[in-house]
Amino acid sequence: MIVSTTAGFEALIIDGQRVAASDGGTFEVYDPSTGDVLATVAKATKADVRRAVQSARAALESKAWAGITPAERGRLLFRMAQAIRDRAEELSTLESRDNGKPLRQARADVQVAARYFEFFAGIADKIMGNTIPLGPGFLDYTIREPIGVSAQIIPWNYPIQIGARGVAPALAAGCTVVLKPAEDAPMTALRLGEIALTCGLPPGVLNVVPGMGPEAGAALASDPDINQLTFTGSVEVGTLVAKMAAVNIVPVVMELGGKSPNIVFADADLELAVQGVANAIFQNAGQTCSAGSRLLVERQVHDAVLARLVSKAKSMRVGPGGSDPDMGPIISKRQLETIEGYVKIGAVEGARIAVGGSRPEDPSLSRGFYYSPTLLDDVAPQMRVAQEEIFGPVLAIISFDELDEAADLANRSQYGLVAGIWTRDINKALSLAARIKAGQVYINTYGAGGGVELPFGGYKKSGYGREKGLEALASYTQLKNVCVKFA
Ligand code: NAI
Ligand code: MG
């Protein structure tokens, strides 16, 4: 059934049409700042996902998509970047309501999303191959062809940013996409699908199928007609979807989060370091795959750093995303309870709650899912709060005495996504950067404001494959070698 725009109802986007779910099913999306219902969203069934994949398959081979020049593909993506910028305020407000994040964070996310389309628009006509010298009588060349239908399953923490991160390079490479947003925050991913249509992308090039993980997500990951899968989320679900894709020999990009350390030496600019450390854990209420959720601090500055962090945490205003606070709510009651559970575990393990460790007392916040900025001090490296991803505004603080110990602590994790190093000593910084097992290392900075240009991905259980930057294209292309013998 094709539906028209109704306030409060969000349809699936399949083959260029806004459609209800095949069984009419819906689910409700909540504003985590208030607990109020934000929208009712069509809940994609297995059959809907199947249809979306078929539509993406047809679009992949179509004249309207496969038949246009790479330059024209680039122009369509530039148009998407512009449309996102034109609608920035509307998209930011929606992202803030859907996820709960502070408005200025949502605004930054929307700009980063536009930047992804711009960055990959510019590369659409520069995806080149090589010629390989075989000697007289031979011409050998390689071509990077689109890998095909890209399935993308994204989380709720940065929907428009992570949506754009996967969709833009896939489209630039000439792929078509079926995007499955997270059930907790699907709104701006749906807007991306609409924007694609208003910008003139052919029907089926970008399909958006919100739904439940075990139903729509599993149907997508196991569909025999996808050619590639990009997943961002938990290790647990990543393992499941990788197995589903493996049955069809479908390659996967896995972005599974981490327990990323910020390593602060006594010789660092402490003001700068503390600002970086606080931002890395409290941004998005700690619900960030690359959150700096461990602080490794040289013992002689431990007290000084802790005092500054405590005063920062105490001064942060926690409140509804729309009021643009320093920190918004947690995405859901379930996630809030997970965080509370971890802080209890930490206390039982012997960590000391230096600040926070509870929901805020402000009664005006009682309907939302808020948690106070929390610092766990005296954490030992083997504790669960030092090892497991909490995905909330909770920093685990561990002291060290020398560089070798810092390197060992940094790597004593099943994860390896990002690390931050804070020191004025270039030798220390570079020798530690060389030893750290993580996909990105930052020195005297952290996160680089979106880092659209910088290859991003995990070592160890943080995942594999690289998104962002030119490296991302490797996932969305496949290489063909053509060997010619001539007389
Ligand atoms: P999740 O891994 O369950 O969800 C991520 C995506 O996978 C969502 O779109 C979801 O619908 C989908 N999904 C869930 N079950 C599926 C299945 N059986 N088959 C196919 N797709 C499925 O993450 P969740 O439950 O929202 O959060 C749990 C924990 O995961 C968090 O506490 C955090 O530690 C981690 N996480 C990490 C993220 C990252 O950015 N790396 C993002 C979100 C969560
Ligand atoms: Mg889950």
GROMACS .gro file of C-alpha atoms in nm, residues 4-382:
model
  379
    4SER     CA    1   0.074   0.972   0.167
    5THR     CA    2   0.247   1.187   0.425
    6THR     CA    3   0.057   1.175   0.752
    7ALA     CA    4   0.182   1.363   1.054
    8GLY     CA    5   0.335   1.125   1.302
    9PHE     CA    6   0.341   0.824   1.068
   10GLU     CA    7   0.662   0.724   0.896
   11ALA     CA    8   0.650   0.484   0.604
   12LEU     CA    9   0.914   0.251   0.464
   13ILE     CA   10   1.094   0.376   0.154
   14ILE     CA   11   1.107   0.100  -0.106
   15ASP     CA   12   1.159   0.143  -0.479
   16GLY     CA   13   1.101   0.518  -0.460
   17GLN     CA   14   0.768   0.483  -0.281
   18ARG     CA   15   0.660   0.550   0.074
   19VAL     CA   16   0.483   0.229   0.174
   20ALA     CA   17   0.329   0.073   0.483
   21ALA     CA   18   0.461  -0.260   0.607
   22SER     CA   19   0.321  -0.560   0.418
   23ASP     CA   20   0.131  -0.671   0.729
   24GLY     CA   21   0.044  -0.316   0.837
   25GLY     CA   22   0.268  -0.349   1.142
   26THR     CA   23   0.410  -0.040   1.315
   27PHE     CA   24   0.625   0.045   1.615
   28GLU     CA   25   0.650   0.356   1.828
   29VAL     CA   26   0.956   0.576   1.858
   30TYR     CA   27   1.011   0.770   2.179
   31ASP     CA   28   1.172   1.101   2.261
   32PRO     CA   29   1.415   0.994   2.534
   33SER     CA   30   1.414   1.346   2.681
   34THR     CA   31   1.050   1.304   2.787
   35GLY     CA   32   0.947   0.945   2.721
   36ASP     CA   33   0.674   1.081   2.487
   37VAL     CA   34   0.590   0.910   2.160
   38LEU     CA   35   0.763   1.093   1.875
   39ALA     CA   36   0.628   0.895   1.583
   40THR     CA   37   0.470   0.571   1.470
   41VAL     CA   38   0.687   0.396   1.217
   42ALA     CA   39   0.612   0.120   0.968
   43LYS     CA   40   0.780  -0.201   1.084
   44ALA     CA   41   0.940  -0.377   0.789
   45THR     CA   42   0.865  -0.748   0.756
   46LYS     CA   43   1.087  -1.009   0.597
   47ALA     CA   44   0.882  -0.968   0.277
   48ASP     CA   45   0.934  -0.589   0.281
   49VAL     CA   46   1.309  -0.633   0.317
   50ARG     CA   47   1.306  -0.886   0.035
   51ARG     CA   48   1.126  -0.637  -0.187
   52ALA     CA   49   1.372  -0.361  -0.095
   53VAL     CA   50   1.664  -0.584  -0.190
   54GLN     CA   51   1.496  -0.675  -0.520
   55SER     CA   52   1.440  -0.308  -0.592
   56ALA     CA   53   1.806  -0.231  -0.515
   57ARG     CA   54   1.909  -0.518  -0.747
   58ALA     CA   55   1.697  -0.384  -1.030
   59ALA     CA   56   1.826  -0.029  -0.977
   60LEU     CA   57   2.185  -0.154  -0.978
   61GLU     CA   58   2.154  -0.270  -1.339
   62SER     CA   59   1.919   0.007  -1.452
   63LYS     CA   60   1.993   0.261  -1.725
   64ALA     CA   61   1.901   0.535  -1.480
   65TRP     CA   62   2.184   0.437  -1.243
   66ALA     CA   63   2.435   0.207  -1.413
   67GLY     CA   64   2.393   0.405  -1.734
   68ILE     CA   65   2.495   0.748  -1.604
   69THR     CA   66   2.850   0.878  -1.593
   70PRO     CA   67   3.048   0.877  -1.269
   71ALA     CA   68   3.049   1.258  -1.289
   72GLU     CA   69   2.670   1.262  -1.297
   73ARG     CA   70   2.664   1.025  -0.997
   74GLY     CA   71   2.892   1.269  -0.819
   75ARG     CA   72   2.657   1.558  -0.904
   76LEU     CA   73   2.363   1.369  -0.751
   77LEU     CA   74   2.562   1.321  -0.431
   78PHE     CA   75   2.663   1.689  -0.422
   79ARG     CA   76   2.292   1.766  -0.450
   80MET     CA   77   2.227   1.545  -0.150
   81ALA     CA   78   2.493   1.727   0.050
   82GLN     CA   79   2.330   2.058  -0.038
   83ALA     CA   80   1.981   1.931   0.045
   84ILE     CA   81   2.103   1.815   0.386
   85ARG     CA   82   2.254   2.159   0.446
   86ASP     CA   83   1.934   2.330   0.327
   87ARG     CA   84   1.731   2.123   0.572
   88ALA     CA   85   1.992   2.130   0.849
   89GLU     CA   86   1.775   2.289   1.115
   90GLU     CA   87   1.482   2.055   1.059
   91LEU     CA   88   1.710   1.749   1.053
   92SER     CA   89   1.900   1.859   1.364
   93THR     CA   90   1.582   1.915   1.561
   94LEU     CA   91   1.450   1.576   1.454
   95GLU     CA   92   1.779   1.401   1.539
   96SER     CA   93   1.785   1.570   1.878
   97ARG     CA   94   1.427   1.459   1.955
   98ASP     CA   95   1.475   1.107   1.825
   99ASN     CA   96   1.805   1.038   2.003
  100GLY     CA   97   1.794   1.292   2.286
  101LYS     CA   98   2.129   1.447   2.200
  102PRO     CA   99   2.191   1.818   2.261
  103LEU     CA  100   2.088   2.034   1.965
  104ARG     CA  101   2.441   2.154   1.897
  105GLN     CA  102   2.561   1.793   1.879
  106ALA     CA  103   2.277   1.714   1.639
  107ARG     CA  104   2.369   2.019   1.431
  108ALA     CA  105   2.729   1.903   1.415
  109ASP     CA  106   2.614   1.552   1.315
  110VAL     CA  107   2.404   1.692   1.031
  111GLN     CA  108   2.698   1.895   0.899
  112VAL     CA  109   2.916   1.584   0.912
  113ALA     CA  110   2.648   1.392   0.721
  114ALA     CA  111   2.650   1.660   0.450
  115ARG     CA  112   3.029   1.644   0.446
  116TYR     CA  113   3.021   1.266   0.381
  117PHE     CA  114   2.812   1.321   0.069
  118GLU     CA  115   3.038   1.604  -0.044
  119PHE     CA  116   3.358   1.409   0.020
  120PHE     CA  117   3.241   1.100  -0.167
  121ALA     CA  118   3.068   1.304  -0.440
  122GLY     CA  119   3.409   1.441  -0.526
  123ILE     CA  120   3.559   1.095  -0.563
  124ALA     CA  121   3.282   0.936  -0.772
  125ASP     CA  122   3.468   1.018  -1.096
  126LYS     CA  123   3.814   0.933  -0.961
  127ILE     CA  124   3.779   0.565  -0.877
  128MET     CA  125   4.066   0.446  -1.090
  129GLY     CA  126   4.237   0.123  -1.180
  130ASN     CA  127   4.595   0.042  -1.276
  131THR     CA  128   4.785  -0.083  -1.575
  132ILE     CA  129   5.024  -0.366  -1.497
  133PRO     CA  130   5.336  -0.406  -1.710
  134LEU     CA  131   5.355  -0.759  -1.854
  135GLY     CA  132   5.599  -0.678  -2.134
  136PRO     CA  133   5.567  -0.668  -2.515
  137GLY     CA  134   5.239  -0.788  -2.662
  138PHE     CA  135   5.034  -0.746  -2.345
  139LEU     CA  136   4.802  -0.485  -2.205
  140ASP     CA  137   4.682  -0.555  -1.855
  141TYR     CA  138   4.451  -0.325  -1.663
  142THR     CA  139   4.231  -0.325  -1.356
  143ILE     CA  140   3.885  -0.172  -1.309
  144ARG     CA  141   3.709  -0.101  -0.981
  145GLU     CA  142   3.348  -0.203  -1.032
  146PRO     CA  143   3.064  -0.145  -0.785
  147ILE     CA  144   3.033  -0.445  -0.554
  148GLY     CA  145   2.656  -0.444  -0.599
  149VAL     CA  146   2.373  -0.420  -0.346
  150SER     CA  147   2.502  -0.291  -0.014
  151ALA     CA  148   2.304  -0.381   0.299
  152GLN     CA  149   2.359  -0.142   0.587
  153ILE     CA  150   2.247  -0.198   0.945
  154ILE     CA  151   2.305   0.105   1.165
  155PRO     CA  152   2.265   0.191   1.535
  156TRP     CA  153   2.076   0.466   1.713
  157ASN     CA  154   2.362   0.673   1.853
  158TYR     CA  155   2.448   0.881   1.541
  159PRO     CA  156   2.178   0.783   1.291
  160ILE     CA  157   2.225   1.052   1.025
  161GLN     CA  158   2.602   1.055   1.059
  162ILE     CA  159   2.648   0.678   1.046
  163GLY     CA  160   2.379   0.650   0.779
  164ALA     CA  161   2.567   0.897   0.560
  165ARG     CA  162   2.901   0.735   0.642
  166GLY     CA  163   2.793   0.412   0.473
  167VAL     CA  164   2.548   0.535   0.210
  168ALA     CA  165   2.766   0.808   0.054
  169PRO     CA  166   3.068   0.591  -0.040
  170ALA     CA  167   2.842   0.307  -0.154
  171LEU     CA  168   2.653   0.535  -0.392
  172ALA     CA  169   2.972   0.706  -0.507
  173ALA     CA  170   3.105   0.365  -0.608
  174GLY     CA  171   2.788   0.295  -0.808
  175CYS     CA  172   2.627   0.055  -0.561
  176THR     CA  173   2.266   0.061  -0.448
  177VAL     CA  174   2.169   0.042  -0.082
  178VAL     CA  175   1.914  -0.106   0.156
  179LEU     CA  176   1.946   0.077   0.488
  180LYS     CA  177   1.804  -0.071   0.810
  181PRO     CA  178   1.796   0.197   1.083
  182ALA     CA  179   1.783   0.108   1.452
  183GLU     CA  180   1.439   0.072   1.608
  184ASP     CA  181   1.533   0.323   1.880
  185ALA     CA  182   1.608   0.611   1.640
  186PRO     CA  183   1.505   0.559   1.276
  187MET     CA  184   1.382   0.909   1.185
  188THR     CA  185   1.672   1.082   1.012
  189ALA     CA  186   1.769   0.770   0.817
  190LEU     CA  187   1.420   0.789   0.666
  191ARG     CA  188   1.482   1.155   0.582
  192LEU     CA  189   1.800   1.053   0.397
  193GLY     CA  190   1.587   0.821   0.186
  194GLU     CA  191   1.342   1.103   0.108
  195ILE     CA  192   1.622   1.346   0.028
  196ALA     CA  193   1.769   1.096  -0.218
  197LEU     CA  194   1.437   1.094  -0.404
  198THR     CA  195   1.395   1.472  -0.405
  199CYS     CA  196   1.751   1.504  -0.536
  200GLY     CA  197   1.670   1.282  -0.833
  201LEU     CA  198   1.832   0.953  -0.736
  202PRO     CA  199   1.645   0.681  -0.924
  203PRO     CA  200   1.393   0.468  -0.731
  204GLY     CA  201   1.554   0.170  -0.559
  205VAL     CA  202   1.901   0.325  -0.533
  206LEU     CA  203   1.845   0.400  -0.163
  207ASN     CA  204   1.578   0.200   0.019
  208VAL     CA  205   1.514   0.252   0.392
  209VAL     CA  206   1.348  -0.024   0.593
  210PRO     CA  207   1.310   0.050   0.963
  211GLY     CA  208   1.220  -0.249   1.171
  212MET     CA  209   1.327  -0.482   1.447
  213GLY     CA  210   1.675  -0.630   1.448
  214PRO     CA  211   1.584  -0.999   1.466
  215GLU     CA  212   1.319  -0.954   1.195
  216ALA     CA  213   1.413  -0.684   0.941
  217GLY     CA  214   1.784  -0.680   1.031
  218ALA     CA  215   1.820  -1.058   1.012
  219ALA     CA  216   1.621  -1.072   0.687
  220LEU     CA  217   1.856  -0.817   0.534
  221ALA     CA  218   2.179  -0.978   0.655
  222SER     CA  219   2.074  -1.320   0.531
  223ASP     CA  220   1.924  -1.212   0.199
  224PRO     CA  221   2.097  -1.405  -0.082
  225ASP     CA  222   2.077  -1.106  -0.317
  226ILE     CA  223   2.290  -0.861  -0.119
  227ASN     CA  224   2.655  -0.834  -0.220
  228GLN     CA  225   2.799  -0.658   0.081
  229LEU     CA  226   2.702  -0.577   0.441
  230THR     CA  227   2.805  -0.284   0.658
  231PHE     CA  228   2.717  -0.326   1.025
  232THR     CA  229   2.763  -0.092   1.322
  233GLY     CA  230   2.652  -0.208   1.666
  234SER     CA  231   2.732  -0.460   1.936
  235VAL     CA  232   2.982  -0.746   1.914
  236GLU     CA  233   2.700  -0.985   1.995
  237VAL     CA  234   2.480  -0.885   1.701
  238GLY     CA  235   2.783  -0.828   1.476
  239THR     CA  236   2.877  -1.192   1.527
  240LEU     CA  237   2.524  -1.302   1.436
  241VAL     CA  238   2.499  -1.097   1.117
  242ALA     CA  239   2.850  -1.192   1.003
  243LYS     CA  240   2.745  -1.558   1.026
  244MET     CA  241   2.427  -1.488   0.827
  245ALA     CA  242   2.628  -1.310   0.557
  246ALA     CA  243   2.890  -1.586   0.552
  247VAL     CA  244   2.630  -1.836   0.430
  248ASN     CA  245   2.607  -1.637   0.106
  249ILE     CA  246   2.980  -1.547   0.093
  250VAL     CA  247   2.888  -1.183   0.146
  251PRO     CA  248   3.177  -0.966   0.273
  252VAL     CA  249   3.112  -0.759   0.582
  253VAL     CA  250   3.240  -0.434   0.730
  254MET     CA  251   3.211  -0.458   1.107
  255GLU     CA  252   3.222  -0.155   1.337
  256LEU     CA  253   3.168  -0.284   1.689
  257GLY     CA  254   3.266  -0.015   1.933
  258GLY     CA  255   3.536  -0.028   2.196
  259LYS     CA  256   3.685   0.063   2.529
  260SER     CA  257   3.912   0.334   2.399
  261PRO     CA  258   4.179   0.481   2.629
  262ASN     CA  259   4.289   0.840   2.672
  263ILE     CA  260   4.646   0.829   2.803
  264VAL     CA  261   4.752   1.141   2.994
  265PHE     CA  262   5.119   1.194   3.084
  266ALA     CA  263   5.238   1.430   3.357
  267ASP     CA  264   5.404   1.653   3.099
  268ALA     CA  265   5.080   1.713   2.906
  269ASP     CA  266   4.898   2.044   2.877
  270LEU     CA  267   4.655   1.935   3.146
  271GLU     CA  268   4.387   2.191   3.064
  272LEU     CA  269   4.380   2.070   2.703
  273ALA     CA  270   4.397   1.704   2.808
  274VAL     CA  271   4.113   1.731   3.059
  275GLN     CA  272   3.894   1.908   2.805
  276GLY     CA  273   3.967   1.630   2.555
  277VAL     CA  274   3.912   1.351   2.806
  278ALA     CA  275   3.581   1.496   2.930
  279ASN     CA  276   3.450   1.553   2.580
  280ALA     CA  277   3.552   1.204   2.468
  281ILE     CA  278   3.341   1.038   2.737
  282PHE     CA  279   3.050   1.281   2.787
  283GLN     CA  280   2.976   1.366   2.423
  284ASN     CA  281   2.647   1.201   2.326
  285ALA     CA  282   2.619   1.087   2.691
  286GLY     CA  283   2.898   0.838   2.627
  287GLN     CA  284   2.694   0.654   2.366
  288THR     CA  285   2.967   0.670   2.106
  289CYS     CA  286   3.152   0.376   1.954
  290SER     CA  287   3.477   0.570   1.983
  291ALA     CA  288   3.403   0.710   2.331
  292GLY     CA  289   3.718   0.756   2.539
  293SER     CA  290   3.581   0.540   2.817
  294ARG     CA  291   3.912   0.463   2.992
  295LEU     CA  292   4.145   0.725   3.134
  296LEU     CA  293   4.502   0.606   3.188
  297VAL     CA  294   4.671   0.879   3.386
  298GLU     CA  295   5.031   0.909   3.505
  299ARG     CA  296   5.015   0.872   3.883
  300GLN     CA  297   5.186   1.199   3.971
  301VAL     CA  298   4.912   1.403   3.800
  302HIS     CA  299   4.624   1.173   3.892
  303ASP     CA  300   4.489   1.399   4.166
  304ALA     CA  301   4.521   1.716   3.961
  305VAL     CA  302   4.350   1.560   3.660
  306LEU     CA  303   4.076   1.402   3.871
  307ALA     CA  304   4.001   1.731   4.049
  308ARG     CA  305   3.958   1.909   3.716
  309LEU     CA  306   3.740   1.630   3.576
  310VAL     CA  307   3.522   1.628   3.888
  311SER     CA  308   3.462   2.000   3.864
  312LYS     CA  309   3.384   1.968   3.492
  313ALA     CA  310   3.140   1.683   3.553
  314LYS     CA  311   2.969   1.877   3.832
  315SER     CA  312   2.931   2.186   3.617
  316MET     CA  313   2.767   2.000   3.328
  317ARG     CA  314   2.400   2.070   3.271
  318VAL     CA  315   2.202   1.755   3.200
  319GLY     CA  316   1.866   1.810   3.033
  320PRO     CA  317   1.637   1.763   2.732
  321GLY     CA  318   1.820   1.759   2.398
  322GLY     CA  319   1.607   2.046   2.267
  323SER     CA  320   1.720   2.279   2.549
  324ASP     CA  321   2.077   2.228   2.423
  325PRO     CA  322   2.227   2.110   2.752
  326ASP     CA  323   2.584   1.985   2.799
  327MET     CA  324   2.450   1.631   2.809
  328GLY     CA  325   2.116   1.484   2.704
  329PRO     CA  326   1.939   1.167   2.815
  330ILE     CA  327   2.030   0.804   2.748
  331ILE     CA  328   1.854   0.654   2.445
  332SER     CA  329   1.618   0.420   2.635
  333LYS     CA  330   1.516   0.288   2.972
  334ARG     CA  331   1.688  -0.039   2.886
  335GLN     CA  332   2.019   0.132   2.808
  336LEU     CA  333   1.986   0.346   3.123
  337GLU     CA  334   1.944   0.030   3.329
  338THR     CA  335   2.248  -0.126   3.163
  339ILE     CA  336   2.454   0.175   3.265
  340GLU     CA  337   2.322   0.167   3.621
  341GLY     CA  338   2.402  -0.202   3.635
  342TYR     CA  339   2.763  -0.139   3.531
  343VAL     CA  340   2.816   0.134   3.790
  344LYS     CA  341   2.690  -0.105   4.059
  345ILE     CA  342   2.925  -0.375   3.931
  346GLY     CA  343   3.213  -0.124   3.944
  347ALA     CA  344   3.135  -0.033   4.304
  348VAL     CA  345   3.119  -0.401   4.404
  349GLU     CA  346   3.450  -0.461   4.224
  350GLY     CA  347   3.611  -0.189   4.434
  351ALA     CA  348   3.601   0.117   4.211
  352ARG     CA  349   3.528   0.448   4.385
  353ILE     CA  350   3.252   0.671   4.248
  354ALA     CA  351   3.425   1.010   4.246
  355VAL     CA  352   3.123   1.191   4.105
  356GLY     CA  353   2.783   1.095   3.961
  357GLY     CA  354   2.679   0.733   3.987
  358SER     CA  355   2.306   0.807   3.986
  359ARG     CA  356   2.021   0.961   3.793
  360PRO     CA  357   2.003   1.340   3.832
  361GLU     CA  358   1.782   1.457   4.118
  362ASP     CA  359   1.605   1.733   3.920
  363PRO     CA  360   1.236   1.625   3.931
  364SER     CA  361   1.172   1.790   3.593
  365LEU     CA  362   1.389   1.517   3.439
  366SER     CA  363   1.206   1.225   3.596
  367ARG     CA  364   1.017   1.127   3.278
  368GLY     CA  365   1.325   1.102   3.060
  369PHE     CA  366   1.612   0.852   3.075
  370TYR     CA  367   1.885   1.064   3.233
  371TYR     CA  368   2.211   0.965   3.400
  372SER     CA  369   2.468   1.195   3.562
  373PRO     CA  370   2.823   1.228   3.431
  374THR     CA  371   3.013   0.965   3.628
  375LEU     CA  372   3.378   0.915   3.716
  376LEU     CA  373   3.494   0.579   3.851
  377ASP     CA  374   3.831   0.616   4.020
  378ASP     CA  375   4.070   0.349   4.153
  379VAL     CA  376   3.970   0.116   3.873
  380ALA     CA  377   4.187  -0.192   3.827
  381PRO     CA  378   4.255  -0.313   3.471
  382GLN     CA  379   4.083  -0.649   3.508
   0.00000   0.00000   0.00000
